[in-house]
PDB file of C-alpha atoms in Angstrom:
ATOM      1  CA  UNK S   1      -0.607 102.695 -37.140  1.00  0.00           C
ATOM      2  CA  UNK S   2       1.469 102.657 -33.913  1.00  0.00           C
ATOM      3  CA  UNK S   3       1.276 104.082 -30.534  1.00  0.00           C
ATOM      4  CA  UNK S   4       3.155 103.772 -27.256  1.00  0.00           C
ATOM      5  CA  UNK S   5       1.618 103.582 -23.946  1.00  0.00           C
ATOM      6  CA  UNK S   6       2.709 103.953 -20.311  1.00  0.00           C
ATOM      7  CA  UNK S   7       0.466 103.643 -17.414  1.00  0.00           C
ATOM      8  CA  UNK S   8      -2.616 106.603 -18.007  1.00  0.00           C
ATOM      9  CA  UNK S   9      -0.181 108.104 -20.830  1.00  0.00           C
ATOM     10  CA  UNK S  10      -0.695 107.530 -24.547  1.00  0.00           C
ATOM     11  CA  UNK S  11       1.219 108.902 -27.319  1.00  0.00           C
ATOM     12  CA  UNK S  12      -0.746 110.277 -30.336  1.00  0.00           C
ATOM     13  CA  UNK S  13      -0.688 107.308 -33.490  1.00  0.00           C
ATOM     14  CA  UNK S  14       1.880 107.264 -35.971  1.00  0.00           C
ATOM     15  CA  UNK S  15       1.644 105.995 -39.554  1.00  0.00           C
ATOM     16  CA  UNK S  16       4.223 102.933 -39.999  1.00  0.00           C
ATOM     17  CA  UNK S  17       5.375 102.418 -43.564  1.00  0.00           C
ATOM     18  CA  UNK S  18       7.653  99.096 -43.094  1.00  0.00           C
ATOM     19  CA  UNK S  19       8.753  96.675 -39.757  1.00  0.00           C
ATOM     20  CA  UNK S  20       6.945  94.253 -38.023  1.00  0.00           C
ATOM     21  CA  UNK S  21       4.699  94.330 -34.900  1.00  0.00           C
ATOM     22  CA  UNK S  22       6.756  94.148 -31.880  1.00  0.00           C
ATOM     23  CA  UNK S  23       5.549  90.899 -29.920  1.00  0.00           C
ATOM     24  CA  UNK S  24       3.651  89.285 -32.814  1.00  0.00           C
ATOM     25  CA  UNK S  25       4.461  85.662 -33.098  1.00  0.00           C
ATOM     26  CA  UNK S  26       5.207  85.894 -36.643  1.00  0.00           C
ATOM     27  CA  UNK S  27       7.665  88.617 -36.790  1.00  0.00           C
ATOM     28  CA  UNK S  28      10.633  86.755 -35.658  1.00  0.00           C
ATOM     29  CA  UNK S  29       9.966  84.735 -38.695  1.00  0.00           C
ATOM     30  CA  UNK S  30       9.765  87.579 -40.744  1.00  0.00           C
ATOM     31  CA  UNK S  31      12.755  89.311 -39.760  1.00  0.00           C
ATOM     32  CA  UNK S  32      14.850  86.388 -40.328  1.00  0.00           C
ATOM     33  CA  UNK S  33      13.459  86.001 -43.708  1.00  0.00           C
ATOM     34  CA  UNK S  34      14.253  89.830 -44.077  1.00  0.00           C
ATOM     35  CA  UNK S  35      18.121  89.784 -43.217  1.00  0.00           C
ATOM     36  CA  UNK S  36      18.276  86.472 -44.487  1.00  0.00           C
ATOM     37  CA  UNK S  37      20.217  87.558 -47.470  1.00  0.00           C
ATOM     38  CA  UNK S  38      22.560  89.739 -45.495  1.00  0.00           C
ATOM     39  CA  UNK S  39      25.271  87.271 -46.510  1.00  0.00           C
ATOM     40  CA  UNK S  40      25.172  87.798 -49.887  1.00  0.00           C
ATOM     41  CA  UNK S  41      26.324  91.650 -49.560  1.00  0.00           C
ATOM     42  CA  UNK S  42      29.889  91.048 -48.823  1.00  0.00           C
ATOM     43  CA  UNK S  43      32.382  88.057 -49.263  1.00  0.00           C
ATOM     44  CA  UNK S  44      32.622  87.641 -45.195  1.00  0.00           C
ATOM     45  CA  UNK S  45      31.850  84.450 -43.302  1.00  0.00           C
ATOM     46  CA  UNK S  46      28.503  85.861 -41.736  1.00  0.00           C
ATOM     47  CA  UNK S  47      27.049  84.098 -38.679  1.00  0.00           C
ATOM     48  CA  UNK S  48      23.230  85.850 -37.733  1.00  0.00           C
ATOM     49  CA  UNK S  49      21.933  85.891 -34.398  1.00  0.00           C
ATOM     50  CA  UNK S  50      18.099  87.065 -34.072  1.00  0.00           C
ATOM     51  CA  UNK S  51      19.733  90.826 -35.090  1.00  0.00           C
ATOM     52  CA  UNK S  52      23.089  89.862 -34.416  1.00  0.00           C
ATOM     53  CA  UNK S  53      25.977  89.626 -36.857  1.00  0.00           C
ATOM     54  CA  UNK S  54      29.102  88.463 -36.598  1.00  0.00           C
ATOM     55  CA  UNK S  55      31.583  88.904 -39.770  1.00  0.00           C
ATOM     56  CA  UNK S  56      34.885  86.993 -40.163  1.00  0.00           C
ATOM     57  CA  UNK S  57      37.697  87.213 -42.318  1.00  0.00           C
ATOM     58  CA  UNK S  58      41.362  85.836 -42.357  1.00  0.00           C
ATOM     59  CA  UNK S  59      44.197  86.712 -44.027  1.00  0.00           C
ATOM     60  CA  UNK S  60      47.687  85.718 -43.564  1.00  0.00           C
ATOM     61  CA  UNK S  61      49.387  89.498 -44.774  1.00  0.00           C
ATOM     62  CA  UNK S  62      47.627  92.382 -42.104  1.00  0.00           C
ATOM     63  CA  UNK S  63      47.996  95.208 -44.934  1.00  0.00           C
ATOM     64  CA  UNK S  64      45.797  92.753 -47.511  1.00  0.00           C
ATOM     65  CA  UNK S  65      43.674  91.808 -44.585  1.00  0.00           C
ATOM     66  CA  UNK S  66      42.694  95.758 -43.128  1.00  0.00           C
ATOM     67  CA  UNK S  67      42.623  96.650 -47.184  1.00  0.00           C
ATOM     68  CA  UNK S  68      39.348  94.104 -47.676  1.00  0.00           C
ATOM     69  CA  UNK S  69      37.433  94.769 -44.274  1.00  0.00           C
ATOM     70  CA  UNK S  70      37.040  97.919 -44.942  1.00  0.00           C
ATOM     71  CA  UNK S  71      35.930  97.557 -48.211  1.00  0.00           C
ATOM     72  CA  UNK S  72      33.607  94.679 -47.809  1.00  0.00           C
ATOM     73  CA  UNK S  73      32.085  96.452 -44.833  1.00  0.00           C
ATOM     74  CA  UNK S  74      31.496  99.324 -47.377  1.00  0.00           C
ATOM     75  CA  UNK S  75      29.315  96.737 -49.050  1.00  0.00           C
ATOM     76  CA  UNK S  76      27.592  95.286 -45.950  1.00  0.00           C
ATOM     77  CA  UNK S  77      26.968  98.986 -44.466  1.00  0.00           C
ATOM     78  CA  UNK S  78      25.422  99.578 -48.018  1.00  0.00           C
ATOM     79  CA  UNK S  79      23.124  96.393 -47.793  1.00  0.00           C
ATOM     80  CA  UNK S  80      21.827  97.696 -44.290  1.00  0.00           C
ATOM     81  CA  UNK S  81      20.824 101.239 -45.459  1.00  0.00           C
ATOM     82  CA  UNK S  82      18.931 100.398 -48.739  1.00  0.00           C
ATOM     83  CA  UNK S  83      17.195  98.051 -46.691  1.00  0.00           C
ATOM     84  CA  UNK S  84      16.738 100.419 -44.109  1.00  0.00           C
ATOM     85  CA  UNK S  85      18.931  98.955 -41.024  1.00  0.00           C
ATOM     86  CA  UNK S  86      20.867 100.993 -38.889  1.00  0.00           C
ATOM     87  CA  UNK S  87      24.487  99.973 -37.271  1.00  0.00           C
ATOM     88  CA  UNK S  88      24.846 100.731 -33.817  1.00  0.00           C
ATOM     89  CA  UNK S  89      28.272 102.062 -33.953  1.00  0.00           C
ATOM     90  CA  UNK S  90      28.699 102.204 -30.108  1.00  0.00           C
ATOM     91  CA  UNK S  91      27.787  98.598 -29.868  1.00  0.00           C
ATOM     92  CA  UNK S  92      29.860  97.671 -32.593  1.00  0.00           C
ATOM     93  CA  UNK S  93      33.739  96.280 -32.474  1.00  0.00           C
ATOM     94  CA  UNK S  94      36.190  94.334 -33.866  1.00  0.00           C
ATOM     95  CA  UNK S  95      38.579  91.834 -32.693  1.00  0.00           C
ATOM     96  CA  UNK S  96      42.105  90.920 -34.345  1.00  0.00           C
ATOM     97  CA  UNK S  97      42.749  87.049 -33.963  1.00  0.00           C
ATOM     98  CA  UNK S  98      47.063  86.688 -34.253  1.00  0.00           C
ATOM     99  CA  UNK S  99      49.282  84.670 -32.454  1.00  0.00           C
ATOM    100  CA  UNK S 100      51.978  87.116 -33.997  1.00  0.00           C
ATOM    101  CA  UNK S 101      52.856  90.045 -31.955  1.00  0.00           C
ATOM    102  CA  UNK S 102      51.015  93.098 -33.729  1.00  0.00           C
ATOM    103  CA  UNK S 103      49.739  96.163 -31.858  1.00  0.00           C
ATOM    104  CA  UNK S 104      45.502  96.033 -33.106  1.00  0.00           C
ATOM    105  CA  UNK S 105      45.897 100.233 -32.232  1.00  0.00           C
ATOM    106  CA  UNK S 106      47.660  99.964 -35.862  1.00  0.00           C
ATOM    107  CA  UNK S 107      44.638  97.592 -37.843  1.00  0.00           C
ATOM    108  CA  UNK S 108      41.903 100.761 -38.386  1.00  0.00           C
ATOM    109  CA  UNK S 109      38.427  99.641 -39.041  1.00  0.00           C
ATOM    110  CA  UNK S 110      35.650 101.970 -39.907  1.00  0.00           C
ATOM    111  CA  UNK S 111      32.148 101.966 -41.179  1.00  0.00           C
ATOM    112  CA  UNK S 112      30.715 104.528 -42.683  1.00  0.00           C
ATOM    113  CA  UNK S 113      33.385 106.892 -41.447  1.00  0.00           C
ATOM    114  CA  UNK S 114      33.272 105.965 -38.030  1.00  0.00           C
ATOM    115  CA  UNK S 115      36.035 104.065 -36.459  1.00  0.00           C
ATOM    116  CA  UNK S 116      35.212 100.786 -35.264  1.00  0.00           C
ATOM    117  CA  UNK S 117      37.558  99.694 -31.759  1.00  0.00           C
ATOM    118  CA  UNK S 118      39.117  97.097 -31.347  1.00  0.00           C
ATOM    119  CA  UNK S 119      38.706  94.603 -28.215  1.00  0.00           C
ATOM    120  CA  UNK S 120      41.050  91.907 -26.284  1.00  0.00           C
ATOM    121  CA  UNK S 121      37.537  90.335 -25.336  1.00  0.00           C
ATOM    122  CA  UNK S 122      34.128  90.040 -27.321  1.00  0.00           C
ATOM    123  CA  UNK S 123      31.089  88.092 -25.999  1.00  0.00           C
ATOM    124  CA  UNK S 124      30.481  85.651 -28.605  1.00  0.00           C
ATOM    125  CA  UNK S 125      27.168  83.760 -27.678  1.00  0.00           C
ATOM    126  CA  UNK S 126      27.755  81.510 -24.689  1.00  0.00           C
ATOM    127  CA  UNK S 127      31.569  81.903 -24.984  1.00  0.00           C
ATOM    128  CA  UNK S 128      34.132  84.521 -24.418  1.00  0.00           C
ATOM    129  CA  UNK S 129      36.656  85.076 -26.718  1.00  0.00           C
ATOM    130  CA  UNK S 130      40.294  86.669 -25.930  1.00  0.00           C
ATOM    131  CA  UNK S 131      42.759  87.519 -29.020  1.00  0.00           C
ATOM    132  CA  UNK S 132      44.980  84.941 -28.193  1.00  0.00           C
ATOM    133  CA  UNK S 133      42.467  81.998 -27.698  1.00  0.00           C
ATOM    134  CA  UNK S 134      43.858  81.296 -24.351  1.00  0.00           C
ATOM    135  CA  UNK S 135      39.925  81.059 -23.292  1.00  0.00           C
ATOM    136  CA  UNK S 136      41.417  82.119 -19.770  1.00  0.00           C
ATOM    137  CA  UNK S 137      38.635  85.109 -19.619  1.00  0.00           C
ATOM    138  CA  UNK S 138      36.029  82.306 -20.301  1.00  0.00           C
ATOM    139  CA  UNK S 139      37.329  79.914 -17.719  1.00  0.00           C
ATOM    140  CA  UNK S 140      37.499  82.974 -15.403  1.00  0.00           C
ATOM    141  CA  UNK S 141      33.438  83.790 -15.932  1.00  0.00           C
ATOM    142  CA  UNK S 142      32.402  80.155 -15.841  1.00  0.00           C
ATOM    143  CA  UNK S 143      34.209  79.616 -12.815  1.00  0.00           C
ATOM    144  CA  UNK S 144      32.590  82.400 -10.998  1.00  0.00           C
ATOM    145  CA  UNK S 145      29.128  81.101 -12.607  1.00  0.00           C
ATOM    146  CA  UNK S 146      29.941  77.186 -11.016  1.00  0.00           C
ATOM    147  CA  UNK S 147      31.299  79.284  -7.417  1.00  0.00           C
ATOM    148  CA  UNK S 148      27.873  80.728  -7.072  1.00  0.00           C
ATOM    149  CA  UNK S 149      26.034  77.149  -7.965  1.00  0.00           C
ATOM    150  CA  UNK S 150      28.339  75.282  -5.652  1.00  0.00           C
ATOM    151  CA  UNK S 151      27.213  78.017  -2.816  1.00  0.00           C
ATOM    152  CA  UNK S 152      23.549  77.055  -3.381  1.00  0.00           C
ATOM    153  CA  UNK S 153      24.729  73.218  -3.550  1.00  0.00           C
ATOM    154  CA  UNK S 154      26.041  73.617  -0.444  1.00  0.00           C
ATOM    155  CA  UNK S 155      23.166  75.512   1.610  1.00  0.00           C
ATOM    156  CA  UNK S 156      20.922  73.030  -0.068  1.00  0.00           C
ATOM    157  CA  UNK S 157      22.868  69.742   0.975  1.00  0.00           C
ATOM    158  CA  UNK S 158      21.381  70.577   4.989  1.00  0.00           C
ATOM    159  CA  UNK S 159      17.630  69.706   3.527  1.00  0.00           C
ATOM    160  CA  UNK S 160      17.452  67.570   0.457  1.00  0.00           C
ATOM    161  CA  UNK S 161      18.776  64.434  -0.829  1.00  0.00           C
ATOM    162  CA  UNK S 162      21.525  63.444  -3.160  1.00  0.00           C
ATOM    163  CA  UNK S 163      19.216  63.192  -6.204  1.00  0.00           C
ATOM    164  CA  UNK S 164      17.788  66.119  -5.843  1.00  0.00           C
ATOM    165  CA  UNK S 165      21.385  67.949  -5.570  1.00  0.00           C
ATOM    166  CA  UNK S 166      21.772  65.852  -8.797  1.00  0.00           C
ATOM    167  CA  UNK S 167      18.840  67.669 -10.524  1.00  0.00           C
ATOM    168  CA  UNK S 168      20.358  71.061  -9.305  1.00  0.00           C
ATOM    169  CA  UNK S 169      23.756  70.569 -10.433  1.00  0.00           C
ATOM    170  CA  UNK S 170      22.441  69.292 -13.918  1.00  0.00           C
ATOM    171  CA  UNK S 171      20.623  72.488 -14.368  1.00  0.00           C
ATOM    172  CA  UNK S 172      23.493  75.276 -12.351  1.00  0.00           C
ATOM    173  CA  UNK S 173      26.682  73.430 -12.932  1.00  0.00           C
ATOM    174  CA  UNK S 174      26.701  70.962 -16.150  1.00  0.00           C
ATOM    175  CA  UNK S 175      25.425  73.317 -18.961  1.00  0.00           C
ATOM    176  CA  UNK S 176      28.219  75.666 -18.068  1.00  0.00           C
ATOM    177  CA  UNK S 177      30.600  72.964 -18.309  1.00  0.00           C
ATOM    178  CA  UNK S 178      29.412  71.126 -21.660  1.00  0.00           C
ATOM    179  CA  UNK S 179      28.470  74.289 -23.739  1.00  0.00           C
ATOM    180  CA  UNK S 180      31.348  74.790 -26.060  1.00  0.00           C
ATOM    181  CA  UNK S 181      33.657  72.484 -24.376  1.00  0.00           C
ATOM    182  CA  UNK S 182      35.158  71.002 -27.564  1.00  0.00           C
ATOM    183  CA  UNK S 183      36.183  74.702 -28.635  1.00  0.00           C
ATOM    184  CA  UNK S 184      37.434  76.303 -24.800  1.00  0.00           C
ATOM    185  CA  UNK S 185      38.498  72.436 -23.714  1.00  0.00           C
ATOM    186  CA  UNK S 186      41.322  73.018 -25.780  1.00  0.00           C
ATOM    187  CA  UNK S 187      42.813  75.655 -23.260  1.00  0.00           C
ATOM    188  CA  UNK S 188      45.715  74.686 -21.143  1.00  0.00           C
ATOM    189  CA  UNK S 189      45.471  72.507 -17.873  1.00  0.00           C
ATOM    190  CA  UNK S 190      46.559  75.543 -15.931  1.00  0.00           C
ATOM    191  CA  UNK S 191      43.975  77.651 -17.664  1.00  0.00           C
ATOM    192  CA  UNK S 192      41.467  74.958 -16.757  1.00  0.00           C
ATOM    193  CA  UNK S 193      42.454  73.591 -13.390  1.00  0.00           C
ATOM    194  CA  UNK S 194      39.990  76.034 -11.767  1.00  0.00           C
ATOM    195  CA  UNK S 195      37.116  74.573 -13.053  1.00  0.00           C
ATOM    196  CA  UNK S 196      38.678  71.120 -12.030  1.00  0.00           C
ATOM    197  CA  UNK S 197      38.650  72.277  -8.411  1.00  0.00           C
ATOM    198  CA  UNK S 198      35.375  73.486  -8.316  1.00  0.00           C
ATOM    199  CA  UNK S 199      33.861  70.572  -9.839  1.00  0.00           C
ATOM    200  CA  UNK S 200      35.488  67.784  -7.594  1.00  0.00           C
ATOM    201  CA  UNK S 201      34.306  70.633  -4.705  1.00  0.00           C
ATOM    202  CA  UNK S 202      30.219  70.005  -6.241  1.00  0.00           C
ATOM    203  CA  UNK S 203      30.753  66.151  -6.448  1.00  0.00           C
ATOM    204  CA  UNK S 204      32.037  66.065  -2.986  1.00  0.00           C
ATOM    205  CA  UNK S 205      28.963  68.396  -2.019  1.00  0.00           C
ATOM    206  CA  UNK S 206      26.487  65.624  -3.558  1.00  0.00           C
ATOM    207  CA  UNK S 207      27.653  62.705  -2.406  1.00  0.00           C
ATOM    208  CA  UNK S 208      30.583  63.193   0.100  1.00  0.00           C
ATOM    209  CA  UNK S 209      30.090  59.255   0.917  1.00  0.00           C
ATOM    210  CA  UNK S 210      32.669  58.508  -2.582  1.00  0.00           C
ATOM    211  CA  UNK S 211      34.793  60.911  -1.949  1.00  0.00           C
TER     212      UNK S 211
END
């Protein structure tokens, strides 16, 4: 049985036939083991996060490659409803990866009747992607992340000590800089000259003595 309450208000209980208790500490662990075999429904490269999924497919001939989406996501779409998942269409979206010039208007992607869009940019976890892999949208958001850091860097610098500004920028400044740095790394040095700049600009904050 399940109920919702807020404040003095309490909802009458409600019989629940299948799901697991929200804020258990074993129902992570059973809801993995539950979509577990999501990759099995379709011949995609699946990648699961908590109730994420990401699918991926490549083909080198656009007709072929719009022709088997759509009918593999047939197959996942089934796979979530007899196991009683719903998509969130409004959440959902597809991105076409090319470095040919093709308009992604023309590549039509739907699920369950309802057309998928696509995007220039999807949030991939701790990355953003662009269509072209230019990773100039990512460099452009960790840039403004290390901005902000070097602000508090710099306000800081009046009442601590170099090692302490050491601890901050290894918490503010380096994981945005090492996550996923072998994959956006490989942008151009215009594209990543930025992030250059503002790092030399936090060194210089920490010890301005070497510079």
């Amino acid at each position: 049985m399940q109920c919702t309450k807020m404040g003095a208000f309490k909802s009458s209980y409600k019989r629940i036939s299948c799901g697991v208790p929200q804020g258990s500490v074993i129902s992570p662990l059973l809801f993995l083991i539950y979509i577990n075999d999501t990759t099995t429904a379709s011949s995609f490269h699946n990648t699961l996060f908590a109730d994420d999924i990401h699918l991926h497919m490549s083909n080198s001939c656009f007709n072929v490659l719009q022709t088997t989406v759509n009918l593999e996501l047939c197959k996942t779409d089934h796979w979530l409803r007899a196991n009683k998942f719903s998509v969130n269409y409004n959440k959902t979206n597809f991105m076409l990866l090319t470095s040919r010039k093709h308009n992604p208007a023309s590549f039509k992607v739907t699920i369950n009747n309802h057309n998928i869009s696509p995007e220039d940019n999807l949030k991939y976890p701790g990355v953003l992607l662009d269509n072209k892999l230019s990773w100039k949208p990512h460099v452009q958001k960790v840039k403004t992340q290390l901005s902000r850091a070097c602000g508090i860097l710099f306000k800081l610098k009046h009442f601590t000590t170099p090692p302490v500004l050491k601890v901050v920028y290894n918490s503010l400044i380096h994981p945005y800089l090492s996550y996923s740095i072998l994959n956006w790394g490989r942008a151009s040095n215009a594209s990543i000259q930025p992030l250059i700049k503002v790092q030399n600009k936090a060194t210089k904050i920490i010890n301005p003595t070497n510079m």
